[in-house]
Amino acid sequence: MVQLYNLHPFGSQRVVPCRQEPGRFCCGRDVLFVASAAGSCRVEAFAVREQGHCEPLGAFATLGPVRRMAHSPAGDYLVTIEEKGKASFLRAYVNWRCMSAGSARVCVRMVGHKMEESYRETLKEQMSIVEMPLSDPPLCISCCPVSGDLLVGCKNKLVMFCLKYVVINQNLTVLDFERSLILHIDNLIPAEVAFCARHVAITTELDVLILKLELAQPHAARTERRGAAPGGPLRAGVKDEGPSTHALQLELDEFIICQKPVELLGEESARCEIPVTLESTELPTEHTERFQVRYLLFRCFTPDQSPFGFCEETKLHSLQLLPVYRTGSSGTAQEETENKRELLSLFCFFSLPHAGYLYSLGKSVELISTYQYSEKSEQAVLTRQFLHVITSESLQCFTVRCSAAAARDEDPYIDTTVKACPPVALDVCTLRMQLFIGPRAICHFKNHIILLTKADTEDITERRKPARRMLSGKTDSIKSRTNSESEPGWNLYIINTVSTIQLYREMVDYSRTYENARTESCIHLLSEAHLLVRAALMEPRFLRPDEEEELLRAFRESCAALGDCYSRCDTKDYHLALPYYRMSGLPVAEVLKRTVSEGDETQTYERGFMFYLTHSLNEDLNEELTKESANKVLQIFCVADPVQLPHILCSPCMGNVCPSAAVRCLQQVEKVMPSVVLTLTKASMALRMGDLMMYEHEMDSYKETVLACGFARQPRLLRQHQDGAVVPTELAAHLKETQPALLVAAAVALHENSKMDLEEADSFFKMLCSGSERAVPQLLVDFWEALLVVCSQEETLQQLLLRLISQYVWRISKRQLPETKPLKTTEDLINSCNHFGLIFPWVTCIMSVGSPSDKDCHEDISKLQSLLCGPSVDVAAVLPALEPLPGGAGLAVRVLGCSRRGQRGAAVEQLLRSCPRAAALYVQHELSGDRRTVWWNKLLPELCERTRLAGSDCPALISSLQETLSVVAVELELRDFLSLLPEDGTAAFFLPHLLHCSQKQLPPCNSEGLRGPNTRSGLREKSEGNEQ
């Protein structure tokens, strides 16, 4: 594996025109701040333009020499730790840009001071110096790039200042700070701190601790860490059982006691025995946020006798939190963009003299990269694309994996067959080691590196010789080499990194060295180039539109190149050829040209290429290969993977393949591994050739049920997707004409195997039968009826019932006959499907006296009635669909609906009004048992009254009355029956029924409840109660 590239990430370099020797410097937005070295109290500001040009913006005086300085992108302020005498001061310089406009006005105020007094007689064109007093000297500082809050490290505590925007008037808003939180940390003197998005990173000489401030539960009384020790402050960690190792100081003459190296991640880091107590200092309001601490990482190193120096020099440096924002957010102004960006991922870097460590602080905390330096490092700076490290003689550039981790946080489809990205665990490597004389400090801004160098007066070779001595607990600190009096010859450079595209092209050219060798080194180089471009695309706010388009082209090119590597190299990750080719946007034909050699019949095809080709052709791509390309694919699979050949030939891409050549290949495969899918594919090819004899021979090889299963295994034999629409195949069209039952059975098999849903089936049959999406063909109705037989899902069942009922009603109401003969009759459906019930006698009676037009749609009417007579229809859901039905069919359906809803009284009324002949049959069928009183309390009086009014002109009423009297005569005692007869009735009409009633043997309970002073009234009351 290549570990060192000889690439050229560094371009031109320019000297910053500083007036005095730099002591500290930092970057912010488009500005470089340079603080003069000891002996001078001055900060210069330079505007950094394109190609590293520097223009002085101005300068302002400080209280004393600057020991630490940092710039906050949010709020655009500069914060410093200045030293005067033996005291340290924390100061923030706000609105400093007005100095570059020539304004000399400066306002010095204490933090929290009433600012209306300061701005009462002045304009906004003045710089403000905000002094923030602390009880302990400040040691280190960090600004949150997301919120602009300030974190200050002091002995045994960290102090957080919240950035506030104070509105003075409608034209003026100024910045202020409020001390909001103190993190008390026992026995800890921070060397560096980093603060970003409520994540706090702290380093001492050999320890690293990373915390996260989380919002506490609403019921928390004060801001604190859960899990307090009884009787003491809340301690975030494991309660000490003995003397703390941090408090244990052994004074030995020749030895020091070193802790064992420790790494604790996630919840385990709470066992680090470093207690943290939170103290809220802001004024409590209803909007005050309460925090608690969550431990993320603790790592403890030990000093070692490394080749780079003494163990006393083994100290941590270059602590940094690097945020990566979600792409897609943009703004017109830089500040607006900074405030609106959404944090996607967060990374933490810190370094020892001989090694650097990069952690991801996402859903889980993990070490993603370890950097081994070739010589002792002085300082390092992490960017989204590179890690820049300075040593005593060089500036080194390493690759990073931040973009690989962030891409997985942003896109859930990465590491699937859809998208890919080089792994986070990919080995890092060195891009360049650029020699410099005496690098001392470094920082980074956009595509610029600011580097401070100082030439040493002593011999470099002597300075690099390690002086061996015993480990001692009483050693003097290493003297700083930044003394300007003893070491003249300083320079402050702005080094421009080359454009991403230029470096990407160089890496691709470099990878061609290993292209023919087909080694992992080629993949590694191309992966580095891919991550380089991906990282640049994650910062679109720094790109011009033309640069972004060029980067997108390079991104697709890198995906194609990686696809080529994985398709040609025999690696364990061969499957990555598929997602990389997909991300490249290359069509299948283009991939074939890149991979397959023309005229090389001995060419072998690696697993990656076959994996890509198989999956691509098994998808519904809107691409049709040419005849030459399709025949080439046919030859490839005949040689490399003949088992997949039947499925590949069903691809819409293979529409131009030679059918006779395909049949020959299939016949060879059939000798080894016959299958029903292969037989159906041969039949499809025979149909395309016009050889109906071969087609019929193949289709007769299996029973229809087996053929239907074969279609379920390969649905594209029947339907394909083109531009999102379902398109029937030529085989499906032929089956519609010759074997519609097989076609319907195959469609049912597809649905039951989750290969086709109801909407796809609707589109399929509509396009197959009429070419329109509007009309409902009979074949689709046949499919619904067939699916109803096997359907077991209640939701799908109700959809089918509603669709069938709606279609039946539409045909009956429109007098529309089906265009083809239905595959199943009502009797067939009743016998095969329990959702179709036997039609009730009274329904048959209604239809027998219906209009002649009902006979034209007799099959649809009987199917509709059978469904309503079945047990499965939800009447309330289908009732709106039943409204348009006319004539006897409408009456029968409406009465069925009333019966299913329990409204039997209303059903009887409808029948008496529209079809009295069926009324008695209805009552006999529907109202049995306890509901039989309807015969004499409801039906008999109504029929007598209607017969009296109609006279002898209505034989249907007379027939129903006769049947009703026969039933009532059997059910009632003679005197009860006699009391029900009308006084003006014809004796000859009722006499036979009276005679029959007097001659029968009644059970003793039949007339219970019927005797009384008003028998007829009692019968009616009981009947009404039963009906209710």
mmCIF file with all atom_site columns, C-alpha atoms in Angstrom, residues 803-882:
data_model
loop_
_atom_site.group_PDB
_atom_site.id
_atom_site.type_symbol
_atom_site.label_atom_id
_atom_site.label_alt_id
_atom_site.label_comp_id
_atom_site.label_asym_id
_atom_site.label_entity_id
_atom_site.label_seq_id
_atom_site.pdbx_PDB_ins_code
_atom_site.Cartn_x
_atom_site.Cartn_y
_atom_site.Cartn_z
_atom_site.occupancy
_atom_site.B_iso_or_equiv
_atom_site.pdbx_formal_charge
_atom_site.auth_seq_id
_atom_site.auth_comp_id
_atom_site.auth_asym_id
_atom_site.auth_atom_id
_atom_site.pdbx_PDB_model_num
ATOM 1  C CA . ARG A 1 803 ? -63.733 -1.892  -7.022  1.00 0.00 ? 803 ARG A CA 1
ATOM 2  C CA . LEU A 1 804 ? -65.848 -4.851  -8.142  1.00 0.00 ? 804 LEU A CA 1
ATOM 3  C CA . ILE A 1 805 ? -69.083 -3.379  -6.807  1.00 0.00 ? 805 ILE A CA 1
ATOM 4  C CA . SER A 1 806 ? -68.332 -0.001  -8.412  1.00 0.00 ? 806 SER A CA 1
ATOM 5  C CA . GLN A 1 807 ? -67.612 -1.640  -11.743 1.00 0.00 ? 807 GLN A CA 1
ATOM 6  C CA . TYR A 1 808 ? -70.743 -3.826  -11.599 1.00 0.00 ? 808 TYR A CA 1
ATOM 7  C CA . VAL A 1 809 ? -72.896 -0.815  -10.723 1.00 0.00 ? 809 VAL A CA 1
ATOM 8  C CA . TRP A 1 810 ? -71.342 1.288   -13.494 1.00 0.00 ? 810 TRP A CA 1
ATOM 9  C CA . ARG A 1 811 ? -72.016 -1.377  -16.108 1.00 0.00 ? 811 ARG A CA 1
ATOM 10 C CA . ILE A 1 812 ? -75.597 -1.954  -14.911 1.00 0.00 ? 812 ILE A CA 1
ATOM 11 C CA . SER A 1 813 ? -76.420 1.751   -14.765 1.00 0.00 ? 813 SER A CA 1
ATOM 12 C CA . LYS A 1 814 ? -74.839 2.436   -18.186 1.00 0.00 ? 814 LYS A CA 1
ATOM 13 C CA . ARG A 1 815 ? -76.206 -0.773  -19.752 1.00 0.00 ? 815 ARG A CA 1
ATOM 14 C CA . GLN A 1 816 ? -72.594 -1.514  -20.669 1.00 0.00 ? 816 GLN A CA 1
ATOM 15 C CA . LEU A 1 817 ? -71.768 -5.077  -21.576 1.00 0.00 ? 817 LEU A CA 1
ATOM 16 C CA . PRO A 1 818 ? -68.219 -6.422  -21.083 1.00 0.00 ? 818 PRO A CA 1
ATOM 17 C CA . GLU A 1 819 ? -66.080 -6.406  -24.218 1.00 0.00 ? 819 GLU A CA 1
ATOM 18 C CA . THR A 1 820 ? -65.015 -10.018 -23.647 1.00 0.00 ? 820 THR A CA 1
ATOM 19 C CA . LYS A 1 821 ? -66.673 -12.986 -22.042 1.00 0.00 ? 821 LYS A CA 1
ATOM 20 C CA . PRO A 1 822 ? -65.986 -13.140 -18.296 1.00 0.00 ? 822 PRO A CA 1
ATOM 21 C CA . LEU A 1 823 ? -63.726 -15.981 -17.281 1.00 0.00 ? 823 LEU A CA 1
ATOM 22 C CA . LYS A 1 824 ? -65.983 -16.972 -14.378 1.00 0.00 ? 824 LYS A CA 1
ATOM 23 C CA . THR A 1 825 ? -69.761 -16.998 -13.971 1.00 0.00 ? 825 THR A CA 1
ATOM 24 C CA . THR A 1 826 ? -71.620 -16.155 -10.806 1.00 0.00 ? 826 THR A CA 1
ATOM 25 C CA . GLU A 1 827 ? -72.010 -19.840 -10.043 1.00 0.00 ? 827 GLU A CA 1
ATOM 26 C CA . ASP A 1 828 ? -68.277 -20.396 -10.458 1.00 0.00 ? 828 ASP A CA 1
ATOM 27 C CA . LEU A 1 829 ? -67.523 -17.591 -8.037  1.00 0.00 ? 829 LEU A CA 1
ATOM 28 C CA . ILE A 1 830 ? -70.061 -18.818 -5.484  1.00 0.00 ? 830 ILE A CA 1
ATOM 29 C CA . ASN A 1 831 ? -68.519 -22.272 -5.596  1.00 0.00 ? 831 ASN A CA 1
ATOM 30 C CA . SER A 1 832 ? -64.895 -21.089 -5.385  1.00 0.00 ? 832 SER A CA 1
ATOM 31 C CA . CYS A 1 833 ? -65.008 -17.961 -3.234  1.00 0.00 ? 833 CYS A CA 1
ATOM 32 C CA . ASN A 1 834 ? -66.713 -17.587 0.126   1.00 0.00 ? 834 ASN A CA 1
ATOM 33 C CA . HIS A 1 835 ? -66.996 -13.816 -0.393  1.00 0.00 ? 835 HIS A CA 1
ATOM 34 C CA . PHE A 1 836 ? -69.739 -14.524 -2.942  1.00 0.00 ? 836 PHE A CA 1
ATOM 35 C CA . GLY A 1 837 ? -72.898 -15.786 -1.231  1.00 0.00 ? 837 GLY A CA 1
ATOM 36 C CA . LEU A 1 838 ? -75.980 -17.654 -2.449  1.00 0.00 ? 838 LEU A CA 1
ATOM 37 C CA . ILE A 1 839 ? -78.571 -15.232 -3.784  1.00 0.00 ? 839 ILE A CA 1
ATOM 38 C CA . PHE A 1 840 ? -81.593 -15.022 -1.495  1.00 0.00 ? 840 PHE A CA 1
ATOM 39 C CA . PRO A 1 841 ? -85.015 -16.184 -2.821  1.00 0.00 ? 841 PRO A CA 1
ATOM 40 C CA . TRP A 1 842 ? -86.609 -12.824 -2.347  1.00 0.00 ? 842 TRP A CA 1
ATOM 41 C CA . VAL A 1 843 ? -83.848 -11.242 -4.462  1.00 0.00 ? 843 VAL A CA 1
ATOM 42 C CA . THR A 1 844 ? -84.607 -13.716 -7.226  1.00 0.00 ? 844 THR A CA 1
ATOM 43 C CA . CYS A 1 845 ? -88.288 -12.809 -6.900  1.00 0.00 ? 845 CYS A CA 1
ATOM 44 C CA . ILE A 1 846 ? -87.511 -9.118  -7.318  1.00 0.00 ? 846 ILE A CA 1
ATOM 45 C CA . MET A 1 847 ? -85.401 -9.753  -10.391 1.00 0.00 ? 847 MET A CA 1
ATOM 46 C CA . SER A 1 848 ? -88.069 -11.956 -11.958 1.00 0.00 ? 848 SER A CA 1
ATOM 47 C CA . VAL A 1 849 ? -90.435 -8.998  -12.152 1.00 0.00 ? 849 VAL A CA 1
ATOM 48 C CA . GLY A 1 850 ? -87.689 -6.502  -13.084 1.00 0.00 ? 850 GLY A CA 1
ATOM 49 C CA . SER A 1 851 ? -87.469 -4.514  -16.288 1.00 0.00 ? 851 SER A CA 1
ATOM 50 C CA . PRO A 1 852 ? -86.311 -6.193  -19.507 1.00 0.00 ? 852 PRO A CA 1
ATOM 51 C CA . SER A 1 853 ? -83.167 -4.048  -19.482 1.00 0.00 ? 853 SER A CA 1
ATOM 52 C CA . ASP A 1 854 ? -82.030 -5.818  -16.329 1.00 0.00 ? 854 ASP A CA 1
ATOM 53 C CA . LYS A 1 855 ? -81.750 -9.032  -18.287 1.00 0.00 ? 855 LYS A CA 1
ATOM 54 C CA . ASP A 1 856 ? -79.090 -7.464  -20.516 1.00 0.00 ? 856 ASP A CA 1
ATOM 55 C CA . CYS A 1 857 ? -76.741 -7.162  -17.523 1.00 0.00 ? 857 CYS A CA 1
ATOM 56 C CA . HIS A 1 858 ? -77.928 -10.305 -15.791 1.00 0.00 ? 858 HIS A CA 1
ATOM 57 C CA . GLU A 1 859 ? -74.401 -11.596 -15.073 1.00 0.00 ? 859 GLU A CA 1
ATOM 58 C CA . ASP A 1 860 ? -73.198 -8.351  -13.506 1.00 0.00 ? 860 ASP A CA 1
ATOM 59 C CA . ILE A 1 861 ? -76.440 -8.026  -11.525 1.00 0.00 ? 861 ILE A CA 1
ATOM 60 C CA . SER A 1 862 ? -76.201 -11.556 -10.171 1.00 0.00 ? 862 SER A CA 1
ATOM 61 C CA . LYS A 1 863 ? -72.533 -11.075 -9.219  1.00 0.00 ? 863 LYS A CA 1
ATOM 62 C CA . LEU A 1 864 ? -73.364 -7.841  -7.457  1.00 0.00 ? 864 LEU A CA 1
ATOM 63 C CA . GLN A 1 865 ? -76.247 -9.460  -5.583  1.00 0.00 ? 865 GLN A CA 1
ATOM 64 C CA . SER A 1 866 ? -74.071 -12.437 -4.697  1.00 0.00 ? 866 SER A CA 1
ATOM 65 C CA . LEU A 1 867 ? -71.427 -10.148 -3.206  1.00 0.00 ? 867 LEU A CA 1
ATOM 66 C CA . LEU A 1 868 ? -74.069 -8.321  -1.169  1.00 0.00 ? 868 LEU A CA 1
ATOM 67 C CA . CYS A 1 869 ? -75.489 -11.653 -0.029  1.00 0.00 ? 869 CYS A CA 1
ATOM 68 C CA . GLY A 1 870 ? -72.004 -12.693 1.079   1.00 0.00 ? 870 GLY A CA 1
ATOM 69 C CA . PRO A 1 871 ? -70.454 -12.033 4.488   1.00 0.00 ? 871 PRO A CA 1
ATOM 70 C CA . SER A 1 872 ? -67.543 -9.761  3.588   1.00 0.00 ? 872 SER A CA 1
ATOM 71 C CA . VAL A 1 873 ? -68.933 -6.524  2.132   1.00 0.00 ? 873 VAL A CA 1
ATOM 72 C CA . ASP A 1 874 ? -68.770 -3.427  4.316   1.00 0.00 ? 874 ASP A CA 1
ATOM 73 C CA . VAL A 1 875 ? -72.157 -1.972  3.372   1.00 0.00 ? 875 VAL A CA 1
ATOM 74 C CA . ALA A 1 876 ? -71.426 1.461   4.813   1.00 0.00 ? 876 ALA A CA 1
ATOM 75 C CA . ALA A 1 877 ? -68.319 1.764   2.600   1.00 0.00 ? 877 ALA A CA 1
ATOM 76 C CA . VAL A 1 878 ? -69.986 0.652   -0.632  1.00 0.00 ? 878 VAL A CA 1
ATOM 77 C CA . LEU A 1 879 ? -73.343 2.360   -0.133  1.00 0.00 ? 879 LEU A CA 1
ATOM 78 C CA . PRO A 1 880 ? -72.414 5.491   -2.162  1.00 0.00 ? 880 PRO A CA 1
ATOM 79 C CA . ALA A 1 881 ? -71.479 3.260   -5.075  1.00 0.00 ? 881 ALA A CA 1
ATOM 80 C CA . LEU A 1 882 ? -74.927 1.599   -5.053  1.00 0.00 ? 882 LEU A CA 1
#
